[in-house]
DNA sequence: TATTGTTATACTCTATAACTATA
DNA sequence: TATAGTTATAGAGTATAACAATA
């Protein structure tokens, strides 16, 4: 048995590796956010704002109680990174939108995830394509709310 | 161009996918921990205790200030999941070890990461081997402290 | 009645700074 | 003097419960 024939990992081994990389990736994101004075949750909220999203929708996306979103958006709004807008169709709803500065800030956070970037840079184009395909297969199962 | 020829993803696409799965995996871990009355950080600390680890070492592993570890270990110890032991060689050091109940609890948390398990179950043996190999390549870069 | 967003409360995590006991 | 662990403090995230405005 030479080094060129990788053995099948056990489920436990694969789970541990996935967990370790998930954690490392999350810490990399948190560190990049911190350099911009953002907590990881604030940055995560900002990264969800490709368009207007109701407060309640943000709670669902962040997997937390709706009452928490008030404070998180308050702090982002005080810094001028997001805005609350009334919903034209339902006066109970407030839609949150990122300001230009908000979009620019989260763009920089993503660009500064050094550990994640340098890790992906170790793969060649074919490996990246393979990895992307496999991760896309995992996505539906992993994001399903059980 | 048919469906059988995957195109090369951009770096941004791959980064977004990795970030989304990292987050989903972390939320799955947090949800499993919560079912056992543990916060995600408490569970993460517990998962590091394969052997005795000094308080200071836990701070490094959790990427947080040493002062935080006191409270986290306090709460785990109050529940009987970990113990503090004096270090034979250095009387300043306290080593933290998981109790039998602590080991059993973190084992169950891992087993109950339903979203992660069901995601990995969608891959066949060959795909899992390929994924494992690629993720092992990513590990050094991702866990490097920049 | 049900839903949206908010407030009040209590607990946990977090970094900073200062302390103690060892080395 | 340097290091390990702790304490005190303040800011932020978290769930629960209750509330006003709107549907």
Coordinates of C-alpha atoms (C1' of nucleotides) in Angstrom, one line a residue:
Chain A
X1 CA 0.0 0.0 0.0
X2 CA 1.7 3.2 -1.2
X3 CA 1.0 6.8 -0.6
X4 CA -0.8 7.2 -3.9
X5 CA -3.8 5.1 -2.9
X6 CA -5.9 7.0 -0.3
X7 CA -7.9 4.8 2.0
X8 CA -11.6 5.3 2.7
X9 CA -12.0 7.5 5.8
X10 CA -14.5 6.4 8.5
X11 CA -17.6 8.5 8.9
X12 CA -16.2 9.7 12.2
X13 CA -13.0 10.8 10.6
X14 CA -14.8 12.7 7.9
X15 CA -17.2 14.3 10.4
X16 CA -14.3 15.4 12.5
X17 CA -12.5 16.9 9.6
X18 CA -15.6 18.7 8.3
X19 CA -16.2 20.0 11.8
X20 CA -12.7 21.2 12.3
X21 CA -12.7 23.0 8.9
X22 CA -16.1 24.5 9.5
X23 CA -14.9 25.9 12.9
X24 CA -11.6 27.2 11.4
X25 CA -13.5 28.9 8.5
X26 CA -15.9 30.5 11.0
X27 CA -13.0 31.8 13.1
X28 CA -11.4 33.2 10.0
X29 CA -14.6 35.0 9.2
X30 CA -14.9 36.3 12.7
X31 CA -11.3 37.6 12.7
X32 CA -11.8 39.4 9.4
X33 CA -15.0 40.9 10.7
X34 CA -13.3 42.0 13.9
X35 CA -10.7 44.0 11.9
X36 CA -13.6 46.1 10.7
X37 CA -15.1 46.5 14.2
X38 CA -17.8 44.0 13.5
X39 CA -18.9 40.9 15.6
X40 CA -19.3 37.7 13.6
X41 CA -23.1 37.9 13.9
X42 CA -23.2 41.5 12.7
X43 CA -21.0 40.5 9.7
X44 CA -23.2 37.4 9.0
X45 CA -26.3 39.6 9.0
X46 CA -24.6 42.0 6.6
X47 CA -23.7 39.2 4.3
X48 CA -27.4 38.2 4.0
X49 CA -28.4 41.6 2.7
X50 CA -28.3 41.2 -1.1
X51 CA -31.7 42.9 -1.1
X52 CA -34.2 44.1 1.4
X53 CA -35.0 41.6 4.1
X54 CA -37.6 41.9 6.9
X55 CA -36.5 41.7 10.5
X56 CA -38.3 38.4 10.9
X57 CA -36.6 37.0 7.8
X58 CA -33.2 37.9 9.3
X59 CA -34.0 36.0 12.4
X60 CA -34.7 32.9 10.3
X61 CA -31.5 33.3 8.3
X62 CA -29.4 33.8 11.5
X63 CA -31.2 30.9 13.3
X64 CA -31.9 33.1 16.3
X65 CA -34.9 34.6 18.0
X66 CA -36.5 37.6 16.4
X67 CA -36.0 39.7 19.5
X68 CA -32.2 39.5 19.0
X69 CA -32.3 41.1 15.6
X70 CA -33.5 44.4 16.9
X71 CA -30.3 45.1 18.8
X72 CA -28.0 43.7 16.0
X73 CA -29.7 45.9 13.4
X74 CA -29.7 48.9 15.9
X75 CA -25.9 48.7 16.1
X76 CA -25.3 48.3 12.4
X77 CA -27.7 51.2 11.7
X78 CA -25.9 53.4 14.2
X79 CA -22.8 52.9 12.2
X80 CA -24.5 53.6 8.9
X81 CA -24.0 50.1 7.5
X82 CA -27.8 49.3 7.2
X83 CA -31.1 51.1 7.0
X84 CA -34.6 50.2 8.1
X85 CA -37.3 50.9 5.5
X86 CA -41.1 50.6 5.8
X87 CA -42.6 47.8 3.7
X88 CA -45.1 49.2 1.1
X89 CA -47.4 46.2 1.4
X90 CA -47.5 45.6 5.1
X91 CA -47.1 48.4 7.6
X92 CA -46.0 45.9 10.4
X93 CA -42.9 45.0 8.4
X94 CA -39.6 46.8 8.4
X95 CA -37.2 45.8 5.6
X96 CA -33.5 46.0 6.3
X97 CA -31.2 47.1 3.4
X98 CA -27.4 47.5 3.4
X99 CA -26.0 51.0 2.6
X100 CA -23.2 51.4 0.1
X101 CA -20.8 51.5 3.0
X102 CA -22.4 48.3 4.3
X103 CA -21.9 46.5 1.0
X104 CA -18.3 47.7 0.8
X105 CA -17.5 46.6 4.3
X106 CA -18.8 43.1 3.9
X107 CA -17.0 42.9 0.6
X108 CA -13.7 43.7 2.4
X109 CA -14.4 41.2 5.1
X110 CA -14.8 38.5 2.6
X111 CA -11.6 39.6 0.8
X112 CA -9.7 39.5 4.0
X113 CA -10.5 35.9 5.0
X114 CA -6.8 35.1 4.7
X115 CA -6.8 31.6 6.1
X116 CA -9.6 30.5 3.8
X117 CA -8.1 32.2 0.7
X118 CA -4.7 30.7 1.3
X119 CA -6.2 27.3 1.9
X120 CA -8.2 27.4 -1.4
X121 CA -5.1 28.6 -3.2
X122 CA -3.4 25.3 -2.5
X123 CA -5.8 23.5 -4.9
X124 CA -5.4 23.6 -8.6
X125 CA -8.3 24.4 -11.0
X126 CA -9.4 20.8 -11.4
X127 CA -9.3 20.1 -7.7
X128 CA -11.4 23.3 -7.1
X129 CA -13.9 22.1 -9.6
X130 CA -14.1 18.7 -7.9
X131 CA -14.4 20.3 -4.5
X132 CA -17.1 22.7 -5.6
X133 CA -19.1 19.8 -7.1
X134 CA -18.9 17.8 -3.9
X135 CA -19.8 20.7 -1.6
X136 CA -22.8 21.5 -3.8
X137 CA -24.0 18.0 -3.2
X138 CA -23.7 18.5 0.5
X139 CA -25.4 21.9 0.6
X140 CA -29.1 20.8 0.5
X141 CA -28.7 18.3 3.3
X142 CA -26.6 20.6 5.5
X143 CA -28.8 23.7 5.2
X144 CA -32.0 21.7 5.7
X145 CA -33.6 22.7 9.0
X146 CA -34.2 19.5 10.9
Chain B
X1 CA -22.6 21.9 -23.1
X2 CA -24.4 19.2 -21.1
X3 CA -25.0 18.7 -17.4
X4 CA -22.1 16.2 -17.1
X5 CA -19.3 18.7 -17.6
X6 CA -19.1 20.9 -14.5
X7 CA -17.6 24.3 -15.1
X8 CA -14.8 25.8 -13.1
X9 CA -16.3 27.9 -10.3
X10 CA -14.9 31.4 -9.6
X11 CA -12.9 31.9 -6.4
X12 CA -15.8 34.0 -5.1
X13 CA -18.3 31.2 -5.7
X14 CA -16.1 28.7 -4.0
X15 CA -15.5 31.0 -1.1
X16 CA -19.2 31.6 -0.7
X17 CA -20.0 27.9 -0.8
X18 CA -17.3 27.1 1.8
X19 CA -18.5 29.9 4.0
X20 CA -22.2 28.8 3.8
X21 CA -21.3 25.2 4.6
X22 CA -19.0 26.2 7.4
X23 CA -21.8 28.3 8.9
X24 CA -24.4 25.6 8.4
X25 CA -22.1 23.0 10.0
X26 CA -21.4 25.3 13.0
X27 CA -25.2 25.9 13.5
X28 CA -25.8 22.1 13.3
X29 CA -23.2 21.6 16.0
X30 CA -24.7 24.4 18.1
X31 CA -28.2 23.0 17.8
X32 CA -27.0 19.5 18.8
X33 CA -25.1 21.0 21.8
X34 CA -28.2 23.0 22.9
X35 CA -30.2 19.8 23.1
X36 CA -27.8 18.7 25.8
X37 CA -28.0 22.1 27.6
X38 CA -24.6 23.2 26.3
X39 CA -23.6 26.4 24.5
X40 CA -21.6 25.9 21.3
X41 CA -18.4 27.1 23.1
X42 CA -18.9 24.8 26.0
X43 CA -19.3 21.9 23.6
X44 CA -16.3 23.0 21.5
X45 CA -14.2 23.1 24.7
X46 CA -15.4 19.6 25.6
X47 CA -14.5 18.3 22.1
X48 CA -10.9 19.4 22.7
X49 CA -10.4 17.3 25.8
X50 CA -9.0 14.0 24.4
X51 CA -6.5 14.3 27.3
X52 CA -5.6 16.8 30.0
X53 CA -5.3 20.4 28.7
X54 CA -4.1 23.4 30.7
X55 CA -6.5 26.4 30.9
X56 CA -4.1 28.5 28.9
X57 CA -4.0 25.8 26.2
X58 CA -7.8 25.8 26.0
X59 CA -7.8 29.6 25.4
X60 CA -5.4 29.0 22.4
X61 CA -7.6 26.2 21.0
X62 CA -10.8 28.3 21.4
X63 CA -9.1 31.4 20.0
X64 CA -10.3 33.5 22.9
X65 CA -8.7 35.3 25.9
X66 CA -7.6 33.2 28.8
X67 CA -9.9 35.0 31.2
X68 CA -12.9 33.6 29.4
X69 CA -11.9 30.0 30.0
X70 CA -12.4 30.3 33.8
X71 CA -16.1 30.8 33.5
X72 CA -16.7 28.2 30.7
X73 CA -14.8 25.6 32.7
X74 CA -16.6 26.7 35.9
X75 CA -20.0 25.9 34.3
X76 CA -18.9 22.6 32.8
X77 CA -17.3 21.6 36.1
X78 CA -20.5 22.5 38.0
X79 CA -22.4 20.1 35.8
X80 CA -19.8 17.3 36.3
X81 CA -18.6 17.2 32.7
X82 CA -15.0 18.3 33.4
X83 CA -12.5 18.3 36.3
X84 CA -9.6 20.6 37.1
X85 CA -6.4 18.8 38.2
X86 CA -3.2 20.2 39.5
X87 CA -0.2 19.8 37.2
X88 CA 2.6 17.7 38.8
X89 CA 5.4 19.7 37.2
X90 CA 4.2 23.3 37.6
X91 CA 2.0 24.3 40.5
X92 CA 0.7 27.3 38.6
X93 CA -1.0 25.1 36.0
X94 CA -4.4 23.5 36.2
X95 CA -5.1 20.8 33.7
X96 CA -8.7 20.2 32.6
X97 CA -9.9 16.7 31.9
X98 CA -13.3 15.5 30.7
X99 CA -15.2 13.1 33.1
X100 CA -16.8 10.0 31.8
X101 CA -20.1 11.9 31.6
X102 CA -18.3 14.6 29.7
X103 CA -16.9 12.2 27.1
X104 CA -20.3 10.6 26.7
X105 CA -22.1 13.9 26.3
X106 CA -19.8 15.2 23.5
X107 CA -20.0 11.8 21.8
X108 CA -23.8 12.2 21.7
X109 CA -23.6 15.7 20.5
X110 CA -21.4 14.6 17.5
X111 CA -23.8 11.7 16.8
X112 CA -26.8 14.1 16.8
X113 CA -25.4 16.5 14.2
X114 CA -28.3 15.4 12.0
X115 CA -27.8 17.9 9.1
X116 CA -24.1 17.1 8.8
X117 CA -24.7 13.4 8.9
X118 CA -27.5 13.4 6.4
X119 CA -25.4 15.7 4.1
X120 CA -22.4 13.2 4.2
X121 CA -24.8 10.3 3.7
X122 CA -25.6 11.7 0.2
X123 CA -22.1 10.8 -1.0
X124 CA -20.9 7.4 -1.9
X125 CA -17.7 5.8 -0.6
X126 CA -15.5 7.0 -3.5
X127 CA -16.8 10.6 -3.2
X128 CA -16.2 10.6 0.5
X129 CA -12.7 9.5 0.0
X130 CA -12.1 12.2 -2.6
X131 CA -13.7 14.9 -0.3
X132 CA -11.6 13.7 2.6
X133 CA -8.5 14.0 0.5
X134 CA -9.3 17.5 -0.6
X135 CA -10.3 18.7 2.8
X136 CA -7.1 17.4 4.3
X137 CA -5.2 19.5 1.7
X138 CA -7.2 22.6 3.0
X139 CA -6.6 21.9 6.6
X140 CA -3.1 23.2 7.1
X141 CA -3.8 26.5 5.4
X142 CA -7.1 27.0 7.1
X143 CA -5.9 26.3 10.6
X144 CA -2.8 28.4 10.3
X145 CA -3.0 31.4 12.6
X146 CA -2.3 34.4 10.5
Chain C
dT1 C1' -57.0 36.0 16.3
dA2 C1' -52.4 35.9 14.4
dT3 C1' -48.2 38.2 13.1
dT4 C1' -44.3 41.9 13.2
dG5 C1' -41.3 44.3 15.7
dT6 C1' -40.0 45.8 20.1
dT7 C1' -38.9 46.0 25.1
dA8 C1' -37.5 43.9 29.6
dT9 C1' -34.9 40.4 31.9
dA10 C1' -31.5 37.1 32.9
dC11 C1' -27.6 34.3 31.4
dT12 C1' -23.5 33.5 28.6
dC13 C1' -19.5 34.9 25.8
dT14 C1' -16.0 38.4 25.0
dA15 C1' -11.8 41.5 25.6
dT16 C1' -9.3 44.5 28.8
dA17 C1' -7.1 45.4 33.0
dA18 C1' -5.5 44.3 37.5
dC19 C1' -4.6 40.9 40.9
dT20 C1' -2.2 36.2 43.2
dA21 C1' 0.7 32.5 43.3
dT22 C1' 4.0 30.5 41.4
dA23 C1' 8.3 30.0 38.3
Chain D
dT1 C1' 10.8 39.4 35.9
dA2 C1' 7.7 36.5 33.5
dT3 C1' 3.8 33.2 33.4
dA4 C1' -0.8 30.7 34.8
dG5 C1' -5.0 31.3 36.5
dT6 C1' -8.5 34.3 38.4
dT7 C1' -11.5 38.4 39.3
dA8 C1' -13.9 42.7 38.0
dT9 C1' -16.0 45.2 34.5
dA10 C1' -18.5 46.5 30.4
dG11 C1' -20.4 45.4 25.8
dA12 C1' -22.6 42.1 22.9
dG13 C1' -25.3 37.8 21.7
dT14 C1' -29.0 34.7 23.3
dA15 C1' -33.8 32.9 24.7
dT16 C1' -38.1 33.8 27.1
dA17 C1' -42.1 36.5 28.1
dA18 C1' -44.9 40.3 27.4
dC19 C1' -46.4 44.4 24.8
dA20 C1' -48.3 47.8 20.8
dA21 C1' -49.4 48.2 16.1
dT22 C1' -51.2 46.0 12.2
dA23 C1' -53.2 42.3 9.5

